mmCIF file of C-alpha atoms and ligand atoms in Angstrom:
data_model
loop_
_atom_site.group_PDB
_atom_site.id
_atom_site.type_symbol
_atom_site.label_atom_id
_atom_site.label_comp_id
_atom_site.label_asym_id
_atom_site.label_seq_id
_atom_site.Cartn_x
_atom_site.Cartn_y
_atom_site.Cartn_z
ATOM 1 C CA MET A 1 -19.876 26.042 25.001
ATOM 2 C CA SER A 2 -17.807 29.384 25.468
ATOM 3 C CA LEU A 3 -16.968 32.388 23.588
ATOM 4 C CA SER A 4 -14.367 33.501 26.118
ATOM 5 C CA ALA A 5 -11.117 31.195 26.321
ATOM 6 C CA SER A 6 -8.360 30.980 28.514
ATOM 7 C CA PRO A 7 -5.150 32.056 27.505
ATOM 8 C CA ASP A 8 -3.311 28.461 28.384
ATOM 9 C CA LEU A 9 -6.330 26.967 26.166
ATOM 10 C CA MET A 10 -5.692 29.479 22.897
ATOM 11 C CA ALA A 11 -2.334 28.111 23.354
ATOM 12 C CA ARG A 12 -3.100 24.577 23.711
ATOM 13 C CA THR A 13 -4.904 24.261 21.118
ATOM 14 C CA ALA A 14 -2.854 26.468 18.894
ATOM 15 C CA PRO A 15 -1.202 23.843 17.211
ATOM 16 C CA LEU A 16 -5.034 22.255 15.432
ATOM 17 C CA TYR A 17 -6.346 26.474 14.809
ATOM 18 C CA ASP A 18 -3.359 26.689 12.590
ATOM 19 C CA ARG A 19 -4.601 23.802 10.826
ATOM 20 C CA VAL A 20 -8.294 24.988 9.829
ATOM 21 C CA LYS A 21 -7.993 28.705 10.190
ATOM 22 C CA SER A 22 -8.316 29.024 6.445
ATOM 23 C CA VAL A 23 -12.010 27.664 6.293
ATOM 24 C CA ILE A 24 -13.036 28.551 10.679
ATOM 25 C CA PRO A 25 -13.225 32.249 11.577
ATOM 26 C CA SER A 26 -10.690 33.070 14.563
ATOM 27 C CA ILE A 27 -13.883 34.248 16.178
ATOM 28 C CA GLU A 28 -15.891 31.586 16.389
ATOM 29 C CA TRP A 29 -12.334 29.314 18.276
ATOM 30 C CA PRO A 30 -13.002 29.794 21.491
ATOM 31 C CA ALA A 31 -16.116 28.085 21.035
ATOM 32 C CA PHE A 32 -14.198 25.595 19.552
ATOM 33 C CA ALA A 33 -11.320 25.079 21.407
ATOM 34 C CA GLU A 34 -13.338 24.118 25.019
ATOM 35 C CA ASP A 35 -14.752 21.425 23.896
ATOM 36 C CA ILE A 36 -11.994 19.952 21.376
ATOM 37 C CA ASP A 37 -9.128 20.163 24.551
ATOM 38 C CA ALA A 38 -11.602 18.237 26.951
ATOM 39 C CA ILE A 39 -12.361 15.698 23.393
ATOM 40 C CA LEU A 40 -8.670 15.215 23.173
ATOM 41 C CA ALA A 41 -8.090 13.839 27.488
ATOM 42 C CA LEU A 42 -10.941 12.247 27.165
ATOM 43 C CA LYS A 43 -10.110 9.991 24.744
ATOM 44 C CA ARG A 44 -6.667 8.869 26.439
ATOM 45 C CA GLU A 45 -8.533 8.529 29.624
ATOM 46 C CA ARG A 46 -11.015 6.307 28.008
ATOM 47 C CA ASP A 47 -8.786 4.255 25.502
ATOM 48 C CA ALA A 48 -10.484 5.605 22.059
ATOM 49 C CA VAL A 49 -10.200 6.848 18.955
ATOM 50 C CA ILE A 50 -12.668 8.455 16.614
ATOM 51 C CA LEU A 51 -13.218 7.447 13.083
ATOM 52 C CA ALA A 52 -14.499 10.327 11.037
ATOM 53 C CA HIS A 53 -15.912 10.265 7.851
ATOM 54 C CA ASN A 54 -15.197 12.722 5.148
ATOM 55 C CA TYR A 55 -18.585 14.816 5.597
ATOM 56 C CA GLN A 56 -17.963 15.715 9.071
ATOM 57 C CA THR A 57 -17.217 19.801 9.874
ATOM 58 C CA PRO A 58 -13.612 20.855 9.657
ATOM 59 C CA GLU A 59 -13.517 20.946 13.569
ATOM 60 C CA ILE A 60 -13.730 17.822 13.999
ATOM 61 C CA PHE A 61 -12.601 16.439 10.609
ATOM 62 C CA HIS A 62 -8.955 17.800 11.387
ATOM 63 C CA CYS A 63 -8.664 18.298 14.409
ATOM 64 C CA VAL A 64 -10.432 15.298 17.219
ATOM 65 C CA ALA A 65 -10.401 12.551 14.861
ATOM 66 C CA ASP A 66 -8.378 9.678 14.780
ATOM 67 C CA ILE A 67 -8.875 8.247 11.135
ATOM 68 C CA VAL A 68 -10.648 10.068 8.540
ATOM 69 C CA GLY A 69 -11.891 8.296 5.064
ATOM 70 C CA ASP A 70 -14.708 7.622 2.592
ATOM 71 C CA SER A 71 -16.801 5.038 3.742
ATOM 72 C CA LEU A 72 -14.828 1.866 3.537
ATOM 73 C CA ALA A 73 -11.975 3.349 4.883
ATOM 74 C CA LEU A 74 -13.837 3.768 7.488
ATOM 75 C CA ALA A 75 -14.906 -0.771 7.577
ATOM 76 C CA ARG A 76 -10.842 -1.176 6.402
ATOM 77 C CA GLU A 77 -9.490 0.523 9.468
ATOM 78 C CA ALA A 78 -11.859 -0.342 11.674
ATOM 79 C CA MET A 79 -10.581 -4.153 12.086
ATOM 80 C CA LYS A 80 -6.738 -2.939 12.809
ATOM 81 C CA VAL A 81 -8.256 -0.035 15.869
ATOM 82 C CA ASP A 82 -6.343 -1.381 19.008
ATOM 83 C CA ALA A 83 -8.430 0.776 21.386
ATOM 84 C CA GLY A 84 -11.034 -0.724 23.372
ATOM 85 C CA VAL A 85 -13.674 2.338 22.117
ATOM 86 C CA ILE A 86 -14.272 2.830 18.936
ATOM 87 C CA VAL A 87 -16.349 6.783 18.405
ATOM 88 C CA LEU A 88 -17.675 6.878 15.295
ATOM 89 C CA ALA A 89 -18.295 10.494 13.733
ATOM 90 C CA GLY A 90 -20.800 10.318 10.890
ATOM 91 C CA VAL A 91 -24.245 7.847 10.776
ATOM 92 C CA HIS A 92 -25.173 4.867 11.952
ATOM 93 C CA PHE A 93 -24.194 2.131 9.050
ATOM 94 C CA MET A 94 -20.921 3.491 9.374
ATOM 95 C CA ALA A 95 -20.686 2.646 13.436
ATOM 96 C CA GLU A 96 -23.155 -0.767 12.987
ATOM 97 C CA THR A 97 -20.609 -1.923 10.035
ATOM 98 C CA ALA A 98 -17.644 -0.875 12.736
ATOM 99 C CA LYS A 99 -19.413 -3.347 15.482
ATOM 100 C CA LEU A 100 -19.864 -6.076 12.964
ATOM 101 C CA LEU A 101 -16.573 -5.958 12.044
ATOM 102 C CA ASN A 102 -15.369 -5.409 15.624
ATOM 103 C CA PRO A 103 -17.584 -7.142 18.222
ATOM 104 C CA ALA A 104 -16.085 -7.362 21.287
ATOM 105 C CA LYS A 105 -15.097 -3.662 21.778
ATOM 106 C CA ARG A 106 -17.361 -0.818 22.337
ATOM 107 C CA VAL A 107 -18.433 1.260 19.151
ATOM 108 C CA LEU A 108 -20.363 4.767 20.623
ATOM 109 C CA ILE A 109 -22.681 6.623 18.080
ATOM 110 C CA PRO A 110 -22.509 10.276 19.739
ATOM 111 C CA ASP A 111 -26.573 10.624 18.642
ATOM 112 C CA LEU A 112 -28.723 8.251 17.366
ATOM 113 C CA ASP A 113 -30.331 9.892 15.149
ATOM 114 C CA ALA A 114 -28.097 10.443 12.578
ATOM 115 C CA GLY A 115 -29.421 7.992 10.420
ATOM 116 C CA CYS A 116 -29.165 7.743 6.493
ATOM 117 C CA SER A 117 -32.226 8.227 3.761
ATOM 118 C CA LEU A 118 -31.315 5.214 2.203
ATOM 119 C CA ALA A 119 -30.836 3.281 5.577
ATOM 120 C CA ALA A 120 -34.352 4.322 5.860
ATOM 121 C CA SER A 121 -35.402 3.104 2.024
ATOM 122 C CA ILE A 122 -35.572 -0.567 2.372
ATOM 123 C CA THR A 123 -36.352 -3.403 4.662
ATOM 124 C CA ALA A 124 -34.669 -6.681 5.274
ATOM 125 C CA ALA A 125 -38.427 -8.082 4.093
ATOM 126 C CA ASP A 126 -37.864 -6.498 0.953
ATOM 127 C CA VAL A 127 -34.637 -8.289 0.185
ATOM 128 C CA ARG A 128 -36.402 -11.027 0.644
ATOM 129 C CA LEU A 129 -38.798 -10.374 -1.120
ATOM 130 C CA LEU A 130 -36.377 -9.758 -3.984
ATOM 131 C CA ARG A 131 -35.231 -12.607 -3.733
ATOM 132 C CA GLN A 132 -37.924 -13.785 -4.603
ATOM 133 C CA ARG A 133 -39.080 -12.298 -7.060
ATOM 134 C CA TYR A 134 -35.369 -13.254 -9.184
ATOM 135 C CA PRO A 135 -34.446 -16.928 -8.066
ATOM 136 C CA GLY A 136 -30.433 -17.454 -8.410
ATOM 137 C CA VAL A 137 -29.839 -13.450 -8.771
ATOM 138 C CA PRO A 138 -26.941 -11.825 -6.236
ATOM 139 C CA VAL A 139 -27.731 -9.756 -3.719
ATOM 140 C CA VAL A 140 -24.548 -6.390 -3.485
ATOM 141 C CA THR A 141 -26.341 -4.407 -0.459
ATOM 142 C CA TYR A 142 -24.466 -0.671 -0.078
ATOM 143 C CA VAL A 143 -23.221 -0.364 3.264
ATOM 144 C CA ASN A 144 -25.404 2.630 3.708
ATOM 145 C CA THR A 145 -28.055 0.008 5.164
ATOM 146 C CA SER A 146 -28.894 -1.447 8.234
ATOM 147 C CA ALA A 147 -27.016 -5.094 9.221
ATOM 148 C CA ALA A 148 -30.430 -6.896 9.343
ATOM 149 C CA VAL A 149 -30.240 -5.478 5.718
ATOM 150 C CA LYS A 150 -26.942 -6.448 4.951
ATOM 151 C CA ALA A 151 -27.737 -9.832 6.554
ATOM 152 C CA GLU A 152 -30.239 -10.762 3.663
ATOM 153 C CA SER A 153 -27.533 -9.695 1.277
ATOM 154 C CA ASP A 154 -24.541 -12.200 -0.599
ATOM 155 C CA ILE A 155 -21.765 -9.623 -0.572
ATOM 156 C CA CYS A 156 -22.247 -5.528 0.341
ATOM 157 C CA CYS A 157 -19.940 -3.187 -1.561
ATOM 158 C CA THR A 158 -19.837 0.790 -1.404
ATOM 159 C CA SER A 159 -19.320 3.549 -3.612
ATOM 160 C CA GLY A 160 -15.338 3.001 -3.680
ATOM 161 C CA ASN A 161 -15.517 -0.874 -4.522
ATOM 162 C CA ALA A 162 -18.641 -1.146 -6.489
ATOM 163 C CA ARG A 163 -17.822 -1.493 -9.814
ATOM 164 C CA LYS A 164 -14.986 -4.159 -8.665
ATOM 165 C CA ILE A 165 -17.587 -5.736 -6.496
ATOM 166 C CA VAL A 166 -20.151 -6.556 -9.334
ATOM 167 C CA GLU A 167 -18.033 -7.400 -11.306
ATOM 168 C CA SER A 168 -16.264 -10.132 -8.930
ATOM 169 C CA LEU A 169 -19.462 -11.619 -9.035
ATOM 170 C CA GLY A 170 -19.029 -13.058 -13.108
ATOM 171 C CA VAL A 171 -22.307 -13.138 -13.375
ATOM 172 C CA PRO A 172 -24.945 -11.556 -16.353
ATOM 173 C CA LYS A 173 -27.250 -9.925 -13.572
ATOM 174 C CA VAL A 174 -27.690 -8.492 -9.919
ATOM 175 C CA ILE A 175 -29.743 -6.886 -7.435
ATOM 176 C CA MET A 176 -28.467 -4.127 -5.774
ATOM 177 C CA LEU A 177 -29.903 -2.066 -3.062
ATOM 178 C CA PRO A 178 -31.488 -0.048 -2.096
ATOM 179 C CA ASP A 179 -29.156 3.716 -4.143
ATOM 180 C CA GLU A 180 -30.939 3.482 -7.407
ATOM 181 C CA TYR A 181 -29.175 5.927 -9.441
ATOM 182 C CA LEU A 182 -25.675 4.479 -7.826
ATOM 183 C CA ALA A 183 -27.089 0.537 -9.912
ATOM 184 C CA GLN A 184 -27.897 2.396 -13.033
ATOM 185 C CA ASN A 185 -23.773 4.181 -12.710
ATOM 186 C CA ILE A 186 -22.898 1.067 -11.751
ATOM 187 C CA ALA A 187 -24.063 -0.471 -14.672
ATOM 188 C CA ALA A 188 -23.595 1.602 -17.297
ATOM 189 C CA GLU A 189 -20.306 1.630 -16.370
ATOM 190 C CA THR A 190 -19.970 -2.606 -16.397
ATOM 191 C CA GLY A 191 -22.334 -2.898 -18.580
ATOM 192 C CA VAL A 192 -24.029 -5.988 -15.813
ATOM 193 C CA GLU A 193 -27.536 -5.687 -16.210
ATOM 194 C CA ILE A 194 -28.661 -4.656 -12.190
ATOM 195 C CA VAL A 195 -31.629 -5.077 -10.741
ATOM 196 C CA THR A 196 -32.108 -2.140 -8.942
ATOM 197 C CA TRP A 197 -34.654 -0.536 -5.766
ATOM 198 C CA ALA A 198 -36.099 3.329 -6.151
ATOM 199 C CA GLY A 199 -33.900 4.445 -2.646
ATOM 200 C CA HIS A 200 -32.247 7.665 -2.599
ATOM 201 C CA CYS A 201 -29.371 9.811 -1.323
ATOM 202 C CA GLU A 202 -31.656 12.995 0.218
ATOM 203 C CA VAL A 203 -28.579 15.025 -0.633
ATOM 204 C CA HIS A 204 -27.102 13.918 -4.588
ATOM 205 C CA GLU A 205 -30.325 13.360 -5.664
ATOM 206 C CA ARG A 206 -30.567 16.969 -5.932
ATOM 207 C CA PHE A 207 -28.757 17.506 -7.664
ATOM 208 C CA THR A 208 -29.116 18.402 -11.343
ATOM 209 C CA ALA A 209 -27.396 18.294 -14.882
ATOM 210 C CA GLN A 210 -28.648 22.008 -15.287
ATOM 211 C CA ASP A 211 -26.953 22.681 -12.655
ATOM 212 C CA ILE A 212 -24.043 21.565 -14.199
ATOM 213 C CA ARG A 213 -24.069 23.069 -16.897
ATOM 214 C CA GLN A 214 -24.733 26.613 -15.360
ATOM 215 C CA LEU A 215 -21.883 25.871 -13.006
ATOM 216 C CA ARG A 216 -19.802 25.152 -15.974
ATOM 217 C CA ALA A 217 -21.010 28.632 -17.846
ATOM 218 C CA SER A 218 -20.252 30.873 -14.566
ATOM 219 C CA HIS A 219 -16.856 29.249 -14.374
ATOM 220 C CA PRO A 220 -14.543 28.688 -17.373
ATOM 221 C CA GLY A 221 -12.570 26.008 -16.625
ATOM 222 C CA ILE A 222 -14.319 24.611 -14.048
ATOM 223 C CA VAL A 223 -13.320 19.929 -12.961
ATOM 224 C CA VAL A 224 -16.190 18.342 -11.559
ATOM 225 C CA LEU A 225 -16.062 15.772 -9.753
ATOM 226 C CA ALA A 226 -19.020 13.903 -9.125
ATOM 227 C CA HIS A 227 -20.486 10.809 -6.301
ATOM 228 C CA PRO A 228 -21.837 8.489 -7.860
ATOM 229 C CA GLU A 229 -25.012 8.544 -5.628
ATOM 230 C CA CYS A 230 -25.364 11.095 -7.920
ATOM 231 C CA PRO A 231 -28.767 10.933 -10.522
ATOM 232 C CA PRO A 232 -26.960 8.943 -13.450
ATOM 233 C CA GLU A 233 -28.096 13.174 -16.022
ATOM 234 C CA VAL A 234 -25.185 14.815 -13.064
ATOM 235 C CA VAL A 235 -22.747 11.591 -13.925
ATOM 236 C CA GLY A 236 -22.868 12.518 -17.410
ATOM 237 C CA GLU A 237 -22.289 16.032 -16.919
ATOM 238 C CA SER A 238 -19.300 15.523 -14.688
ATOM 239 C CA ASP A 239 -15.245 14.818 -15.553
ATOM 240 C CA PHE A 240 -15.142 12.102 -13.150
ATOM 241 C CA THR A 241 -16.827 10.276 -10.603
ATOM 242 C CA GLY A 242 -15.527 8.647 -7.196
ATOM 243 C CA SER A 243 -16.186 7.679 -3.759
ATOM 244 C CA THR A 244 -15.542 10.548 -1.531
ATOM 245 C CA ALA A 245 -11.762 8.970 -0.713
ATOM 246 C CA ALA A 246 -11.362 8.809 -4.831
ATOM 247 C CA MET A 247 -12.474 13.091 -5.125
ATOM 248 C CA ILE A 248 -10.032 13.555 -2.825
ATOM 249 C CA ASP A 249 -7.466 11.140 -4.057
ATOM 250 C CA TYR A 250 -8.130 13.442 -7.855
ATOM 251 C CA VAL A 251 -7.785 17.197 -6.302
ATOM 252 C CA ASP A 252 -4.092 15.749 -4.139
ATOM 253 C CA ALA A 253 -2.797 14.159 -8.070
ATOM 254 C CA LYS A 254 -4.450 16.309 -10.822
ATOM 255 C CA ARG A 255 -4.342 20.003 -8.013
ATOM 256 C CA PRO A 256 -7.183 21.381 -11.039
ATOM 257 C CA ALA A 257 -6.886 24.844 -11.208
ATOM 258 C CA ARG A 258 -10.441 25.492 -9.582
ATOM 259 C CA VAL A 259 -12.993 22.005 -8.656
ATOM 260 C CA VAL A 260 -16.736 21.538 -7.471
ATOM 261 C CA LEU A 261 -17.294 18.413 -5.338
ATOM 262 C CA VAL A 262 -20.464 17.516 -6.481
ATOM 263 C CA THR A 263 -21.734 16.641 -2.968
ATOM 264 C CA GLU A 264 -21.979 17.146 0.391
ATOM 265 C CA CYS A 265 -20.630 20.457 1.933
ATOM 266 C CA SER A 266 -18.008 19.692 4.227
ATOM 267 C CA MET A 267 -16.154 17.538 2.293
ATOM 268 C CA SER A 268 -14.302 21.308 -0.099
ATOM 269 C CA ASP A 269 -13.618 22.357 3.181
ATOM 270 C CA ASN A 270 -11.840 20.003 4.315
ATOM 271 C CA VAL A 271 -10.789 19.123 1.145
ATOM 272 C CA ALA A 272 -9.548 22.870 0.932
ATOM 273 C CA VAL A 273 -7.701 23.425 4.177
ATOM 274 C CA GLN A 274 -4.681 20.898 2.660
ATOM 275 C CA HIS A 275 -5.108 22.575 -0.571
ATOM 276 C CA PRO A 276 -5.172 26.218 -0.887
ATOM 277 C CA GLU A 277 -3.466 27.031 -4.461
ATOM 278 C CA VAL A 278 -6.921 24.680 -5.401
ATOM 279 C CA GLU A 279 -10.161 27.473 -5.678
ATOM 280 C CA PHE A 280 -13.269 24.878 -4.914
ATOM 281 C CA ILE A 281 -16.702 26.351 -6.086
ATOM 282 C CA ARG A 282 -18.736 24.801 -3.002
ATOM 283 C CA PRO A 283 -22.826 24.628 -4.593
ATOM 284 C CA CYS A 284 -23.070 21.849 -2.211
ATOM 285 C CA ASN A 285 -26.131 19.975 0.062
ATOM 286 C CA LEU A 286 -26.291 19.536 3.496
ATOM 287 C CA CYS A 287 -26.326 16.022 4.686
ATOM 288 C CA PRO A 288 -28.566 16.439 7.673
ATOM 289 C CA HIS A 289 -28.686 13.605 9.832
ATOM 290 C CA MET A 290 -24.210 13.620 9.360
ATOM 291 C CA LYS A 291 -24.871 17.454 11.283
ATOM 292 C CA GLN A 292 -26.288 15.403 13.745
ATOM 293 C CA ILE A 293 -22.780 14.860 15.181
ATOM 294 C CA THR A 294 -21.099 18.118 16.672
ATOM 295 C CA LEU A 295 -18.064 18.914 19.203
ATOM 296 C CA PRO A 296 -20.708 18.889 22.399
ATOM 297 C CA LYS A 297 -22.275 15.075 21.522
ATOM 298 C CA ILE A 298 -18.592 13.793 20.784
ATOM 299 C CA ARG A 299 -17.805 15.322 24.075
ATOM 300 C CA ARG A 300 -20.792 14.239 26.226
ATOM 301 C CA THR A 301 -20.632 10.477 24.755
ATOM 302 C CA LEU A 302 -16.938 10.163 26.025
ATOM 303 C CA GLU A 303 -18.379 11.432 29.805
ATOM 304 C CA THR A 304 -21.727 8.671 29.223
ATOM 305 C CA MET A 305 -20.030 6.107 27.395
ATOM 306 C CA ARG A 306 -23.055 6.494 25.389
ATOM 307 C CA HIS A 307 -24.378 6.096 22.649
ATOM 308 C CA GLU A 308 -23.647 2.414 21.996
ATOM 309 C CA VAL A 309 -24.084 0.133 19.169
ATOM 310 C CA THR A 310 -25.318 -3.191 19.354
ATOM 311 C CA ILE A 311 -26.653 -5.987 16.531
ATOM 312 C CA ASP A 312 -28.788 -8.732 17.410
ATOM 313 C CA PRO A 313 -26.297 -11.356 17.189
ATOM 314 C CA THR A 314 -28.994 -13.653 14.887
ATOM 315 C CA VAL A 315 -28.134 -10.489 12.795
ATOM 316 C CA ALA A 316 -24.400 -9.940 12.997
ATOM 317 C CA ALA A 317 -23.272 -12.892 11.857
ATOM 318 C CA PRO A 318 -24.777 -13.450 8.173
ATOM 319 C CA ALA A 319 -24.533 -8.901 7.990
ATOM 320 C CA ARG A 320 -20.720 -9.699 9.107
ATOM 321 C CA ARG A 321 -19.740 -11.973 6.103
ATOM 322 C CA ALA A 322 -21.156 -10.024 3.621
ATOM 323 C CA VAL A 323 -19.223 -7.124 4.525
ATOM 324 C CA GLU A 324 -16.401 -9.200 5.156
ATOM 325 C CA ARG A 325 -16.524 -10.600 1.575
ATOM 326 C CA MET A 326 -17.308 -7.516 0.358
ATOM 327 C CA LEU A 327 -13.223 -6.604 1.845
ATOM 328 C CA GLU A 328 -11.865 -9.537 0.573
ATOM 329 C CA ILE A 329 -12.458 -8.783 -3.087
HETATM 330 P P1 13P B 401 -17.902 8.046 0.447
HETATM 331 O O1 13P B 401 -17.909 8.464 1.863
HETATM 332 O O2 13P B 401 -18.031 5.445 0.015
HETATM 333 O O3 13P B 401 -18.091 7.998 -0.700
HETATM 334 O O4 13P B 401 -19.905 7.700 0.544
HETATM 335 C C1 13P B 401 -20.576 8.967 0.855
HETATM 336 C C2 13P B 401 -21.979 8.967 2.019
HETATM 337 O O5 13P B 401 -22.804 9.147 1.083
HETATM 338 C C3 13P B 401 -21.366 8.360 3.292
HETATM 339 O O6 13P B 401 -22.310 8.864 3.522
HETATM 340 FE FE1 SF4 B 402 -26.928 8.808 3.838
HETATM 341 FE FE2 SF4 B 402 -26.385 10.519 1.569
HETATM 342 FE FE3 SF4 B 402 -26.242 11.771 4.090
HETATM 343 FE FE4 SF4 B 402 -24.595 9.797 3.031
HETATM 344 S S1 SF4 B 402 -25.207 11.951 2.483
HETATM 345 S S2 SF4 B 402 -25.493 9.884 4.962
HETATM 346 S S3 SF4 B 402 -25.754 8.495 1.927
HETATM 347 S S4 SF4 B 402 -27.961 11.454 3.473
#
């Protein structure tokens, strides 16, 4: 990373800087420009595409990513990729899902330590025990899990389709793992009895109902959009609940004068770039796992073709079935 950049490099990357200038100070741009320029060239050389989650920082999200979205969109789009190499700018379970759906492609993640507190909260053995305890009750597993956990499930879901998936089963009771709050929020929406697990997203569990009340008191007229991984009392205080993509769609469609996205920090930066007319109030929590992914690490991944994501074939087949069942609905 360099703090000065050649005039040529600055000229080449100027259109990209123009996109993100509202959220990246000009003094920081030369440090990003060199890596961005190298990554764009390496993508062509390696026949690679970059899939980036909505929580990636703006220089990744707006300047090097080919496809951006929520967990559901990334899973769907991964299946349409023509390139031989997919670099997943997101966390490990997202890279595993891309690999499950594209077994013939090389899927790379810039940092193997980019985990997730939800994925870490449950093992395949835990799911087997729950099945023994609740015989015949279908198991719906959030995509924020390892392939081994998906392999023990009947069907997967994301925050974008959880309600639809639960309703599609047409049963009075389901096991939904591992996000306790998402499960409680979906139970409230659907009336289906849901057996939960005590997993939490370390980013969303920190928001409280009191935070939302204080925001409303200090920012009159604010529209509050919350992610369904937040505790039910936070969802109860919000104007709208939805996946990261659903929150973006809300802002795109309604253009509220003032809004808060009760979710990971980078979301507001990424959406604000496209909506200068909207005032974003930004109390947010950082996801330390998402923030493991940086431009220098993406560049190194493309230079070295590491770290390749592989999945044990005995786990991959049943895990793929659970993800494909979700995508069929
Ligand atoms: P979505 O993008 O699917 O809403 O998920 C949020 C999340 O926490 C992913 O890590
Ligand atoms: Fe996991 Fe939460 Fe981070 Fe998403 S934001 S990767 S759910 S810890």
